[in-house]
C-alpha cells in the first residue's frame, strides 16, 4: 500500500494551485486582504450549545486583530463578524479605513439548510435590511445585487443543517446565486479546497445554462457576471493567531496612482465587484483548529460567566444539547476552580498571543512540568515570527505536550496501583466487582458511605489525589483535538459524494483495524494474525493498529507503545494497554484511512469510537468474545451485575455502524430484545484455518513419549480457564477410559486452571502453549478434538481440527454448531454423558472414525478464506474484488494432492 499518497497528492496540487494564483497579478497592482476574520463581536454562535452557554466565539479585541492583520502583510482590512458589523462601524468612527463586512447566516428553503454568506460595503441601514432578509437566500441575494453589495459564499462545501451533509443539488443551485466562492478557507483542509476549485472551473457557460434550466432560475437575476466565477480566500480566524495567513489578492490597475486620491477600501470593493481575485495562503492542518479551540476553551475558562441552570433548562435546544452544555459549563467552572490548571491555561493563551512564559512562571513550576513550559516558550517565539511558523511549531508542540501530560498521569496511576513499602495497597482495590456501582449521591464519590445495600465503590478522592492537573490538562488538550477534528471533518460524507459527482479526487478506501491483542497467546490474537497475513496476500486496503511494548512495525501493522499497562486481576494473561490517542489520531489521518474496525472492547475499542466521531467515518466491530457468558462463568455475574454489563455492552455495540459476528446464535441475540441492534447492521462472518493445518503422516511417539503405545488420542486445544469448560476434562477422560482403555488425552494450552487440571489428571499429556507448526503435529496424531466450551463464539480449534482430518465433539451451542455437522464431521451434544458416549463409540469403530475424518476435511473446505474475505469486503462497502493470488492457487493445488492421498489411505482402511 502507498502510504499517505492521497494526502501528498492533495498537498502538492494545492501548492501548485496557490503558486499559480499568486502569479496571476502584478505585485504593484495587488491589494492583499483577509476577507474572513472575526473578533469579540462574533458574540452569538450559530451552534445551539454555544447560545445555551451564552458564550462568545472569541474575546479578541478589534485593535489586536488589526495589528495581527497588518503584521501579516495586509493592505486593506475588514472584519466579518456573525450577522453584524459593529466592529467595523466602531473602527470607522475612530478613523480607520475599513471595509464594512459581516458573515450572514442565510437560510435556503429549497434544501432546508443554512449557509454563511460574506457581504461587504453595505451601510448601517442596509445591514439592518440584510438581517431581515437572511431568512430566505433568494430575497437576500436579490437585495445585494440591487444594491451592488459584493458577496462571497463562505466555505461552500460546509453547510449548517441538522446532519451537516448537504447535497450536490444544493451546490449546483448556489452556483447560480453567487459570483464569488471562498475556495480557500484557512480552517478547512486541502481536499475541500481542491474539490471546490475543480467545481468552479467546471462552471462553463454551457453548464450554467443547463443548471438554470434545471432550477428554473435566470442567472442574470442574481449576478452581473454570471459566467465569470471568481475564487477567494479567507483565514476564518477567530482567535487572531492565523489572521492574514490566508486571504485574497485583489487586482487593481494603476493601483499606486489611484491610491493617491482614493481609499484602499474603495478600491478593494471595486475589485471585489469586478471579480479580479486570487486566493493566497495555507489550508488548515489539524494543528490550526486544534490550537484555535484550545485558545477558545482557555478564553472561555478565563472569561465565561455562569449561564444559569434555570435559563439553560428553559432555553431552546434538545435534551442532549442541554446535557452537553451542562457538562461543559461545569468543566469550565471546575477548571477555573483548580488554580494550577487555571494558571496553565492563562500561560497557554499568552503563548498563543506571542507572550513567552515569565520568569516567575518558569521557576515556580515543578520540575516535572518544566517541559510543558519549554513547549509554550517555542509556541510564543513562533507566534512572533508569523502565522506560518506558528502553524509549523504547533504541529510539533501540541502532540508533545499531550505526550508529556499523559506520561506524568500514567506514572502516577501506576504508582497508585503498586503495593507500598508497608505491603498495603495505597488505594482500595478489594471492592466486590459483582456489585460495583457509582453512587447517585455525589458525596459518596469522595469517601462518604454510599446509601443503600450491596454497593461497592472506589473512593474517587483517594484515586484522584495527585492527578487533577495532568488529568485536566490532558483532557483539555484531547477535547480540543477532538472538537477541531470533528469540525473539520463533519461534512466528510458529503465530500465523498461531491468528489464522485465532479469525478475528481475521491478519497481512497482504507480500513484501520484496532485491537488490544495481537501477539498474545489467545485465539483472538491467532485469528487476527491470520487476517493480517491474508490482507497482505490479497493486497486488501486493511491495516492493523495495536498497542504493544517493544513491538515492531510491519507491512499493514502499526505498533503503538503503551503509555500505561494495567493487569486485570481476573484476566492476567491479557493486560490493558493504553496508547497515546493523539499519535493514533495522527496515524489515522496521515494513513488516508476512511473506515474503522475494532475487535476488542478494551482501550483500542474506545479509541476506534473516538476516531469514528472525530472523522465522521463508519466504524465496525468484530465480535470475538461473549463477555456476558464470560462474566457469568468466571466472575459470578448475575442479576444486577449482569444487567449493568449488558447495558454497557449494548451502548458500546450500538455505537458502531455494523457488527461482524461469528455465529448465527449471536446474530439473533444482537438483534433481539436485549441488545436491540438493527438486523441490517449485523454481518455473519467466519474464520478460516491456517494453511499449515492439514493431515500429516506423524508418529504418535514422535510427538510425546506418553503416546507411544496409545490407541486413540483425545485432544483439547485452548485456554485453560473455567469459562472454557476445561474442568469437565477429568470427567470426560475418566468416562472415555472406562470404555476405551487404550486412550489418552493431550491438553495444549495454558491458563489459570492449569495447575488444578494437572492435579486431577496426572497421567494426561500437558504441552503448554505451542506454536502453529507443533500444533499441526498434535492434530495429526489426534483421533478426536474435544471442545467443552459453551462460551466461545466460534471455535478456532474446531476448524483447525477438521482441516487436519480430525472430527470434533462439542456442545450444541454458539460457534461449534455452525461448524460441525452432527454425526458427519463430529458430534453436537447436549450433556457430558452424551459427549463421552459419542467419543467412546467412535473410538471403538475405526470405519466410522475414518468416514468422519473424510467428512471433517470436506466440511473445512466450506470455510474458504477467499469467500470470507469477499463477503467482508462487501459488508465494509469496499469497492474491491478479492482475487486468487499465486500463493493461494499454489496452496489449493498442493492441498488437494495431500487430501487425495489422505482419502485413499482412509478409504483403504
PDB file of C-alpha atoms in Angstrom, residues 187-447:
ATOM      1  CA  UNK A 187      -9.902  26.402   8.719  1.00  0.00           C
ATOM      2  CA  UNK A 188     -10.616  23.734   6.074  1.00  0.00           C
ATOM      3  CA  UNK A 189      -8.390  21.008   4.670  1.00  0.00           C
ATOM      4  CA  UNK A 190      -6.889  20.936   1.144  1.00  0.00           C
ATOM      5  CA  UNK A 191      -9.341  18.279  -0.056  1.00  0.00           C
ATOM      6  CA  UNK A 192     -12.226  20.739   0.225  1.00  0.00           C
ATOM      7  CA  UNK A 193     -10.217  23.458  -1.499  1.00  0.00           C
ATOM      8  CA  UNK A 194      -9.230  21.245  -4.438  1.00  0.00           C
ATOM      9  CA  UNK A 195     -12.752  19.870  -4.868  1.00  0.00           C
ATOM     10  CA  UNK A 196     -14.321  23.343  -4.878  1.00  0.00           C
ATOM     11  CA  UNK A 197     -11.650  24.714  -7.194  1.00  0.00           C
ATOM     12  CA  UNK A 198     -12.407  21.948  -9.686  1.00  0.00           C
ATOM     13  CA  UNK A 199     -16.131  22.590  -9.439  1.00  0.00           C
ATOM     14  CA  UNK A 200     -15.818  26.339 -10.037  1.00  0.00           C
ATOM     15  CA  UNK A 201     -13.535  25.681 -13.005  1.00  0.00           C
ATOM     16  CA  UNK A 202     -16.207  23.373 -14.438  1.00  0.00           C
ATOM     17  CA  UNK A 203     -18.844  26.140 -14.445  1.00  0.00           C
ATOM     18  CA  UNK A 204     -18.740  26.860 -18.158  1.00  0.00           C
ATOM     19  CA  UNK A 205     -21.383  28.926 -19.878  1.00  0.00           C
ATOM     20  CA  UNK A 206     -22.930  25.704 -21.196  1.00  0.00           C
ATOM     21  CA  UNK A 207     -23.106  24.157 -17.720  1.00  0.00           C
ATOM     22  CA  UNK A 208     -24.593  27.283 -16.142  1.00  0.00           C
ATOM     23  CA  UNK A 209     -27.257  27.353 -18.858  1.00  0.00           C
ATOM     24  CA  UNK A 210     -28.039  23.721 -18.097  1.00  0.00           C
ATOM     25  CA  UNK A 211     -28.300  24.403 -14.364  1.00  0.00           C
ATOM     26  CA  UNK A 212     -30.529  27.443 -14.892  1.00  0.00           C
ATOM     27  CA  UNK A 213     -32.947  25.240 -16.825  1.00  0.00           C
ATOM     28  CA  UNK A 214     -32.768  22.566 -14.109  1.00  0.00           C
ATOM     29  CA  UNK A 215     -33.692  25.015 -11.328  1.00  0.00           C
ATOM     30  CA  UNK A 216     -35.725  27.428 -13.490  1.00  0.00           C
ATOM     31  CA  UNK A 217     -33.510  30.354 -12.492  1.00  0.00           C
ATOM     32  CA  UNK A 218     -32.333  33.190 -14.705  1.00  0.00           C
ATOM     33  CA  UNK A 219     -28.694  33.662 -13.610  1.00  0.00           C
ATOM     34  CA  UNK A 220     -28.777  37.350 -14.615  1.00  0.00           C
ATOM     35  CA  UNK A 221     -31.287  37.979 -11.825  1.00  0.00           C
ATOM     36  CA  UNK A 222     -28.604  37.245  -9.229  1.00  0.00           C
ATOM     37  CA  UNK A 223     -25.373  38.283 -10.923  1.00  0.00           C
ATOM     38  CA  UNK A 224     -23.821  40.999 -13.012  1.00  0.00           C
ATOM     39  CA  UNK A 225     -21.299  38.471 -14.387  1.00  0.00           C
ATOM     40  CA  UNK A 226     -22.997  35.041 -14.251  1.00  0.00           C
ATOM     41  CA  UNK A 227     -20.432  33.351 -16.497  1.00  0.00           C
ATOM     42  CA  UNK A 228     -17.350  34.719 -14.749  1.00  0.00           C
ATOM     43  CA  UNK A 229     -16.954  32.990 -11.406  1.00  0.00           C
ATOM     44  CA  UNK A 230     -14.199  34.067  -9.050  1.00  0.00           C
ATOM     45  CA  UNK A 231     -12.470  32.363  -6.141  1.00  0.00           C
ATOM     46  CA  UNK A 232     -11.349  33.944  -2.886  1.00  0.00           C
ATOM     47  CA  UNK A 233      -9.545  33.081   0.327  1.00  0.00           C
ATOM     48  CA  UNK A 234     -10.004  33.960   3.983  1.00  0.00           C
ATOM     49  CA  UNK A 235      -8.482  32.800   7.255  1.00  0.00           C
ATOM     50  CA  UNK A 236     -11.829  32.378   9.072  1.00  0.00           C
ATOM     51  CA  UNK A 237      -9.695  33.046  12.146  1.00  0.00           C
ATOM     52  CA  UNK A 238     -11.481  33.767  15.423  1.00  0.00           C
ATOM     53  CA  UNK A 239      -8.524  33.943  17.786  1.00  0.00           C
ATOM     54  CA  UNK A 240      -6.116  36.152  15.844  1.00  0.00           C
ATOM     55  CA  UNK A 241      -3.388  33.509  15.645  1.00  0.00           C
ATOM     56  CA  UNK A 242      -3.713  32.901  11.905  1.00  0.00           C
ATOM     57  CA  UNK A 243      -5.399  36.124  10.814  1.00  0.00           C
ATOM     58  CA  UNK A 244      -3.966  37.232   7.477  1.00  0.00           C
ATOM     59  CA  UNK A 245      -2.252  33.889   6.907  1.00  0.00           C
ATOM     60  CA  UNK A 246      -4.911  33.129   4.294  1.00  0.00           C
ATOM     61  CA  UNK A 247      -6.665  35.719   2.176  1.00  0.00           C
ATOM     62  CA  UNK A 248      -7.347  37.220  -1.236  1.00  0.00           C
ATOM     63  CA  UNK A 249      -5.280  39.178  -3.735  1.00  0.00           C
ATOM     64  CA  UNK A 250      -7.375  41.872  -5.465  1.00  0.00           C
ATOM     65  CA  UNK A 251      -6.104  43.154  -8.783  1.00  0.00           C
ATOM     66  CA  UNK A 252      -6.427  46.935  -9.308  1.00  0.00           C
ATOM     67  CA  UNK A 253      -4.984  48.551 -12.425  1.00  0.00           C
ATOM     68  CA  UNK A 254      -2.772  51.610 -11.808  1.00  0.00           C
ATOM     69  CA  UNK A 255      -3.002  50.906  -8.077  1.00  0.00           C
ATOM     70  CA  UNK A 256      -0.177  53.177  -6.951  1.00  0.00           C
ATOM     71  CA  UNK A 257      -1.562  56.165  -8.819  1.00  0.00           C
ATOM     72  CA  UNK A 258      -5.130  55.618  -7.699  1.00  0.00           C
ATOM     73  CA  UNK A 259      -4.137  55.267  -4.030  1.00  0.00           C
ATOM     74  CA  UNK A 260      -3.013  58.882  -4.146  1.00  0.00           C
ATOM     75  CA  UNK A 261      -6.630  60.018  -4.462  1.00  0.00           C
ATOM     76  CA  UNK A 262      -8.763  57.040  -3.439  1.00  0.00           C
ATOM     77  CA  UNK A 263      -9.065  54.935  -0.300  1.00  0.00           C
ATOM     78  CA  UNK A 264      -7.746  51.374  -0.347  1.00  0.00           C
ATOM     79  CA  UNK A 265     -11.119  50.135   0.943  1.00  0.00           C
ATOM     80  CA  UNK A 266     -12.984  51.686  -2.005  1.00  0.00           C
ATOM     81  CA  UNK A 267     -10.532  50.166  -4.483  1.00  0.00           C
ATOM     82  CA  UNK A 268     -10.837  46.780  -2.845  1.00  0.00           C
ATOM     83  CA  UNK A 269     -14.640  46.923  -3.104  1.00  0.00           C
ATOM     84  CA  UNK A 270     -14.331  47.832  -6.783  1.00  0.00           C
ATOM     85  CA  UNK A 271     -12.056  44.817  -7.315  1.00  0.00           C
ATOM     86  CA  UNK A 272     -14.491  42.534  -5.481  1.00  0.00           C
ATOM     87  CA  UNK A 273     -17.302  43.638  -7.754  1.00  0.00           C
ATOM     88  CA  UNK A 274     -15.232  43.058 -10.896  1.00  0.00           C
ATOM     89  CA  UNK A 275     -14.017  39.658  -9.700  1.00  0.00           C
ATOM     90  CA  UNK A 276     -10.323  40.066 -10.409  1.00  0.00           C
ATOM     91  CA  UNK A 277      -9.409  37.930  -7.404  1.00  0.00           C
ATOM     92  CA  UNK A 278      -6.925  35.234  -6.433  1.00  0.00           C
ATOM     93  CA  UNK A 279      -6.576  33.352  -3.123  1.00  0.00           C
ATOM     94  CA  UNK A 280      -3.294  33.064  -1.239  1.00  0.00           C
ATOM     95  CA  UNK A 281      -2.072  31.358   1.934  1.00  0.00           C
ATOM     96  CA  UNK A 282      -2.355  27.965   3.595  1.00  0.00           C
ATOM     97  CA  UNK A 283      -5.040  25.403   4.238  1.00  0.00           C
ATOM     98  CA  UNK A 284      -5.825  24.125   7.698  1.00  0.00           C
ATOM     99  CA  UNK A 285      -3.712  21.345   9.058  1.00  0.00           C
ATOM    100  CA  UNK A 286      -5.110  19.674  12.166  1.00  0.00           C
ATOM    101  CA  UNK A 287      -2.949  21.845  14.371  1.00  0.00           C
ATOM    102  CA  UNK A 288      -4.763  25.062  13.349  1.00  0.00           C
ATOM    103  CA  UNK A 289      -8.213  24.055  14.565  1.00  0.00           C
ATOM    104  CA  UNK A 290      -6.629  22.195  17.488  1.00  0.00           C
ATOM    105  CA  UNK A 291      -4.897  25.411  18.581  1.00  0.00           C
ATOM    106  CA  UNK A 292      -7.923  27.608  17.807  1.00  0.00           C
ATOM    107  CA  UNK A 293     -10.177  25.509  20.016  1.00  0.00           C
ATOM    108  CA  UNK A 294      -7.545  25.309  22.740  1.00  0.00           C
ATOM    109  CA  UNK A 295      -7.429  29.086  22.690  1.00  0.00           C
ATOM    110  CA  UNK A 296     -11.228  29.258  22.701  1.00  0.00           C
ATOM    111  CA  UNK A 297     -11.542  26.869  25.677  1.00  0.00           C
ATOM    112  CA  UNK A 298      -8.815  28.741  27.528  1.00  0.00           C
ATOM    113  CA  UNK A 299     -10.577  32.075  26.959  1.00  0.00           C
ATOM    114  CA  UNK A 300     -13.896  30.522  27.925  1.00  0.00           C
ATOM    115  CA  UNK A 301     -12.411  29.276  31.188  1.00  0.00           C
ATOM    116  CA  UNK A 302     -10.982  32.720  31.911  1.00  0.00           C
ATOM    117  CA  UNK A 303     -13.973  34.814  30.796  1.00  0.00           C
ATOM    118  CA  UNK A 304     -17.243  32.837  30.729  1.00  0.00           C
ATOM    119  CA  UNK A 305     -19.970  33.677  33.240  1.00  0.00           C
ATOM    120  CA  UNK A 306     -22.236  31.068  34.781  1.00  0.00           C
ATOM    121  CA  UNK A 307     -25.076  30.707  32.212  1.00  0.00           C
ATOM    122  CA  UNK A 308     -27.621  29.828  34.919  1.00  0.00           C
ATOM    123  CA  UNK A 309     -29.296  26.464  35.352  1.00  0.00           C
ATOM    124  CA  UNK A 310     -32.912  27.663  35.012  1.00  0.00           C
ATOM    125  CA  UNK A 311     -32.052  29.611  31.871  1.00  0.00           C
ATOM    126  CA  UNK A 312     -30.296  26.533  30.497  1.00  0.00           C
ATOM    127  CA  UNK A 313     -33.271  24.281  31.167  1.00  0.00           C
ATOM    128  CA  UNK A 314     -35.734  26.729  29.569  1.00  0.00           C
ATOM    129  CA  UNK A 315     -33.524  27.505  26.553  1.00  0.00           C
ATOM    130  CA  UNK A 316     -34.342  26.237  23.077  1.00  0.00           C
ATOM    131  CA  UNK A 317     -32.481  23.009  22.338  1.00  0.00           C
ATOM    132  CA  UNK A 318     -32.643  19.243  22.701  1.00  0.00           C
ATOM    133  CA  UNK A 319     -32.087  17.385  25.957  1.00  0.00           C
ATOM    134  CA  UNK A 320     -28.717  16.099  24.721  1.00  0.00           C
ATOM    135  CA  UNK A 321     -27.600  19.630  23.778  1.00  0.00           C
ATOM    136  CA  UNK A 322     -28.568  20.897  27.229  1.00  0.00           C
ATOM    137  CA  UNK A 323     -26.758  17.982  28.876  1.00  0.00           C
ATOM    138  CA  UNK A 324     -23.608  18.712  26.885  1.00  0.00           C
ATOM    139  CA  UNK A 325     -23.876  22.392  27.778  1.00  0.00           C
ATOM    140  CA  UNK A 326     -24.296  21.465  31.450  1.00  0.00           C
ATOM    141  CA  UNK A 327     -21.187  19.260  31.348  1.00  0.00           C
ATOM    142  CA  UNK A 328     -19.135  21.930  29.559  1.00  0.00           C
ATOM    143  CA  UNK A 329     -20.237  24.645  31.994  1.00  0.00           C
ATOM    144  CA  UNK A 330     -19.306  22.518  34.996  1.00  0.00           C
ATOM    145  CA  UNK A 331     -15.991  21.528  33.409  1.00  0.00           C
ATOM    146  CA  UNK A 332     -15.173  25.201  32.838  1.00  0.00           C
ATOM    147  CA  UNK A 333     -16.091  26.100  36.423  1.00  0.00           C
ATOM    148  CA  UNK A 334     -14.021  23.197  37.727  1.00  0.00           C
ATOM    149  CA  UNK A 335     -11.024  24.229  35.622  1.00  0.00           C
ATOM    150  CA  UNK A 336     -11.350  27.770  36.922  1.00  0.00           C
ATOM    151  CA  UNK A 337     -11.560  26.468  40.488  1.00  0.00           C
ATOM    152  CA  UNK A 338      -8.353  24.451  40.080  1.00  0.00           C
ATOM    153  CA  UNK A 339      -5.684  27.129  40.487  1.00  0.00           C
ATOM    154  CA  UNK A 340      -2.778  25.264  38.930  1.00  0.00           C
ATOM    155  CA  UNK A 341      -4.789  24.415  35.815  1.00  0.00           C
ATOM    156  CA  UNK A 342      -6.156  27.968  35.535  1.00  0.00           C
ATOM    157  CA  UNK A 343      -2.647  29.416  35.599  1.00  0.00           C
ATOM    158  CA  UNK A 344      -1.583  26.906  32.974  1.00  0.00           C
ATOM    159  CA  UNK A 345      -4.465  27.937  30.698  1.00  0.00           C
ATOM    160  CA  UNK A 346      -3.621  31.619  31.118  1.00  0.00           C
ATOM    161  CA  UNK A 347       0.026  30.910  30.254  1.00  0.00           C
ATOM    162  CA  UNK A 348      -1.182  28.797  27.335  1.00  0.00           C
ATOM    163  CA  UNK A 349      -3.300  31.623  25.947  1.00  0.00           C
ATOM    164  CA  UNK A 350      -0.477  34.130  26.399  1.00  0.00           C
ATOM    165  CA  UNK A 351       1.847  31.869  24.404  1.00  0.00           C
ATOM    166  CA  UNK A 352      -0.674  31.758  21.555  1.00  0.00           C
ATOM    167  CA  UNK A 353      -0.595  35.541  21.531  1.00  0.00           C
ATOM    168  CA  UNK A 354       3.212  35.589  21.395  1.00  0.00           C
ATOM    169  CA  UNK A 355       3.960  36.171  25.087  1.00  0.00           C
ATOM    170  CA  UNK A 356       6.633  33.867  26.499  1.00  0.00           C
ATOM    171  CA  UNK A 357       6.195  32.349  29.976  1.00  0.00           C
ATOM    172  CA  UNK A 358       7.641  34.769  32.519  1.00  0.00           C
ATOM    173  CA  UNK A 359      10.481  34.231  34.989  1.00  0.00           C
ATOM    174  CA  UNK A 360       8.142  33.607  37.908  1.00  0.00           C
ATOM    175  CA  UNK A 361       6.027  31.071  35.991  1.00  0.00           C
ATOM    176  CA  UNK A 362       9.091  29.235  34.736  1.00  0.00           C
ATOM    177  CA  UNK A 363      10.833  28.950  38.109  1.00  0.00           C
ATOM    178  CA  UNK A 364       7.764  28.361  40.249  1.00  0.00           C
ATOM    179  CA  UNK A 365       6.722  25.393  38.128  1.00  0.00           C
ATOM    180  CA  UNK A 366       7.705  21.993  39.488  1.00  0.00           C
ATOM    181  CA  UNK A 367      10.466  20.195  37.638  1.00  0.00           C
ATOM    182  CA  UNK A 368       8.189  17.537  36.178  1.00  0.00           C
ATOM    183  CA  UNK A 369       6.152  20.194  34.336  1.00  0.00           C
ATOM    184  CA  UNK A 370       9.099  22.245  33.035  1.00  0.00           C
ATOM    185  CA  UNK A 371       8.984  20.512  29.601  1.00  0.00           C
ATOM    186  CA  UNK A 372       5.487  21.985  29.162  1.00  0.00           C
ATOM    187  CA  UNK A 373       6.860  25.466  29.764  1.00  0.00           C
ATOM    188  CA  UNK A 374       9.590  24.802  27.190  1.00  0.00           C
ATOM    189  CA  UNK A 375       6.955  23.933  24.577  1.00  0.00           C
ATOM    190  CA  UNK A 376       4.934  27.053  25.401  1.00  0.00           C
ATOM    191  CA  UNK A 377       8.083  29.099  25.001  1.00  0.00           C
ATOM    192  CA  UNK A 378       8.585  27.670  21.490  1.00  0.00           C
ATOM    193  CA  UNK A 379       4.953  28.438  20.600  1.00  0.00           C
ATOM    194  CA  UNK A 380       5.309  32.063  21.746  1.00  0.00           C
ATOM    195  CA  UNK A 381       8.503  32.576  19.730  1.00  0.00           C
ATOM    196  CA  UNK A 382       6.944  31.064  16.601  1.00  0.00           C
ATOM    197  CA  UNK A 383       3.864  33.304  17.004  1.00  0.00           C
ATOM    198  CA  UNK A 384       6.105  36.351  16.954  1.00  0.00           C
ATOM    199  CA  UNK A 385       7.601  35.106  13.685  1.00  0.00           C
ATOM    200  CA  UNK A 386       4.252  34.771  11.889  1.00  0.00           C
ATOM    201  CA  UNK A 387       1.243  32.547  11.193  1.00  0.00           C
ATOM    202  CA  UNK A 388       3.134  30.029   9.041  1.00  0.00           C
ATOM    203  CA  UNK A 389       5.878  29.498  11.633  1.00  0.00           C
ATOM    204  CA  UNK A 390       3.243  29.203  14.358  1.00  0.00           C
ATOM    205  CA  UNK A 391       1.403  26.508  12.413  1.00  0.00           C
ATOM    206  CA  UNK A 392       4.629  24.538  11.903  1.00  0.00           C
ATOM    207  CA  UNK A 393       5.534  24.746  15.591  1.00  0.00           C
ATOM    208  CA  UNK A 394       2.055  23.828  16.794  1.00  0.00           C
ATOM    209  CA  UNK A 395       2.219  20.640  14.735  1.00  0.00           C
ATOM    210  CA  UNK A 396       5.177  19.616  16.927  1.00  0.00           C
ATOM    211  CA  UNK A 397       4.373  21.162  20.294  1.00  0.00           C
ATOM    212  CA  UNK A 398       0.720  20.205  20.825  1.00  0.00           C
ATOM    213  CA  UNK A 399       1.245  16.425  20.454  1.00  0.00           C
ATOM    214  CA  UNK A 400       4.426  16.734  22.516  1.00  0.00           C
ATOM    215  CA  UNK A 401       2.562  18.451  25.363  1.00  0.00           C
ATOM    216  CA  UNK A 402      -0.119  15.769  25.360  1.00  0.00           C
ATOM    217  CA  UNK A 403       2.592  13.104  25.496  1.00  0.00           C
ATOM    218  CA  UNK A 404       4.264  14.847  28.438  1.00  0.00           C
ATOM    219  CA  UNK A 405       0.986  15.102  30.360  1.00  0.00           C
ATOM    220  CA  UNK A 406      -0.112  11.515  29.684  1.00  0.00           C
ATOM    221  CA  UNK A 407       3.344  10.315  30.704  1.00  0.00           C
ATOM    222  CA  UNK A 408       3.058  12.112  34.047  1.00  0.00           C
ATOM    223  CA  UNK A 409      -0.509  10.917  34.533  1.00  0.00           C
ATOM    224  CA  UNK A 410       0.355   7.312  33.656  1.00  0.00           C
ATOM    225  CA  UNK A 411       3.318   7.161  36.021  1.00  0.00           C
ATOM    226  CA  UNK A 412       1.170   8.456  38.886  1.00  0.00           C
ATOM    227  CA  UNK A 413      -1.621   5.989  38.148  1.00  0.00           C
ATOM    228  CA  UNK A 414       0.907   3.145  38.077  1.00  0.00           C
ATOM    229  CA  UNK A 415       2.278   4.210  41.451  1.00  0.00           C
ATOM    230  CA  UNK A 416      -1.208   4.129  42.904  1.00  0.00           C
ATOM    231  CA  UNK A 417      -1.645   0.588  41.665  1.00  0.00           C
ATOM    232  CA  UNK A 418       1.654  -0.629  43.067  1.00  0.00           C
ATOM    233  CA  UNK A 419       1.964  -2.016  46.554  1.00  0.00           C
ATOM    234  CA  UNK A 420       3.513   0.383  49.039  1.00  0.00           C
ATOM    235  CA  UNK A 421       6.600  -0.492  51.088  1.00  0.00           C
ATOM    236  CA  UNK A 422       4.367  -1.355  54.045  1.00  0.00           C
ATOM    237  CA  UNK A 423       2.798  -4.114  51.987  1.00  0.00           C
ATOM    238  CA  UNK A 424      -0.631  -2.481  51.933  1.00  0.00           C
ATOM    239  CA  UNK A 425      -2.406  -1.219  48.889  1.00  0.00           C
ATOM    240  CA  UNK A 426      -2.321   2.554  48.534  1.00  0.00           C
ATOM    241  CA  UNK A 427      -5.863   2.548  47.172  1.00  0.00           C
ATOM    242  CA  UNK A 428      -8.882   0.425  47.825  1.00  0.00           C
ATOM    243  CA  UNK A 429      -8.874  -2.461  45.348  1.00  0.00           C
ATOM    244  CA  UNK A 430     -10.803  -5.097  47.249  1.00  0.00           C
ATOM    245  CA  UNK A 431     -14.274  -3.972  46.235  1.00  0.00           C
ATOM    246  CA  UNK A 432     -16.728  -6.581  45.030  1.00  0.00           C
ATOM    247  CA  UNK A 433     -16.782  -6.285  41.243  1.00  0.00           C
ATOM    248  CA  UNK A 434     -20.171  -8.006  41.039  1.00  0.00           C
ATOM    249  CA  UNK A 435     -21.744  -5.105  42.989  1.00  0.00           C
ATOM    250  CA  UNK A 436     -19.663  -2.235  41.609  1.00  0.00           C
ATOM    251  CA  UNK A 437     -21.643   0.980  41.212  1.00  0.00           C
ATOM    252  CA  UNK A 438     -21.180   4.736  41.232  1.00  0.00           C
ATOM    253  CA  UNK A 439     -23.324   6.270  43.981  1.00  0.00           C
ATOM    254  CA  UNK A 440     -26.022   8.719  42.893  1.00  0.00           C
ATOM    255  CA  UNK A 441     -25.145  10.980  45.836  1.00  0.00           C
ATOM    256  CA  UNK A 442     -22.043  12.984  44.850  1.00  0.00           C
ATOM    257  CA  UNK A 443     -20.634  12.906  48.397  1.00  0.00           C
ATOM    258  CA  UNK A 444     -20.429   9.161  48.002  1.00  0.00           C
ATOM    259  CA  UNK A 445     -17.756   9.725  45.356  1.00  0.00           C
ATOM    260  CA  UNK A 446     -15.441  11.288  47.879  1.00  0.00           C
ATOM    261  CA  UNK A 447     -15.275   8.816  50.715  1.00  0.00           C
TER     262      UNK A 447
END
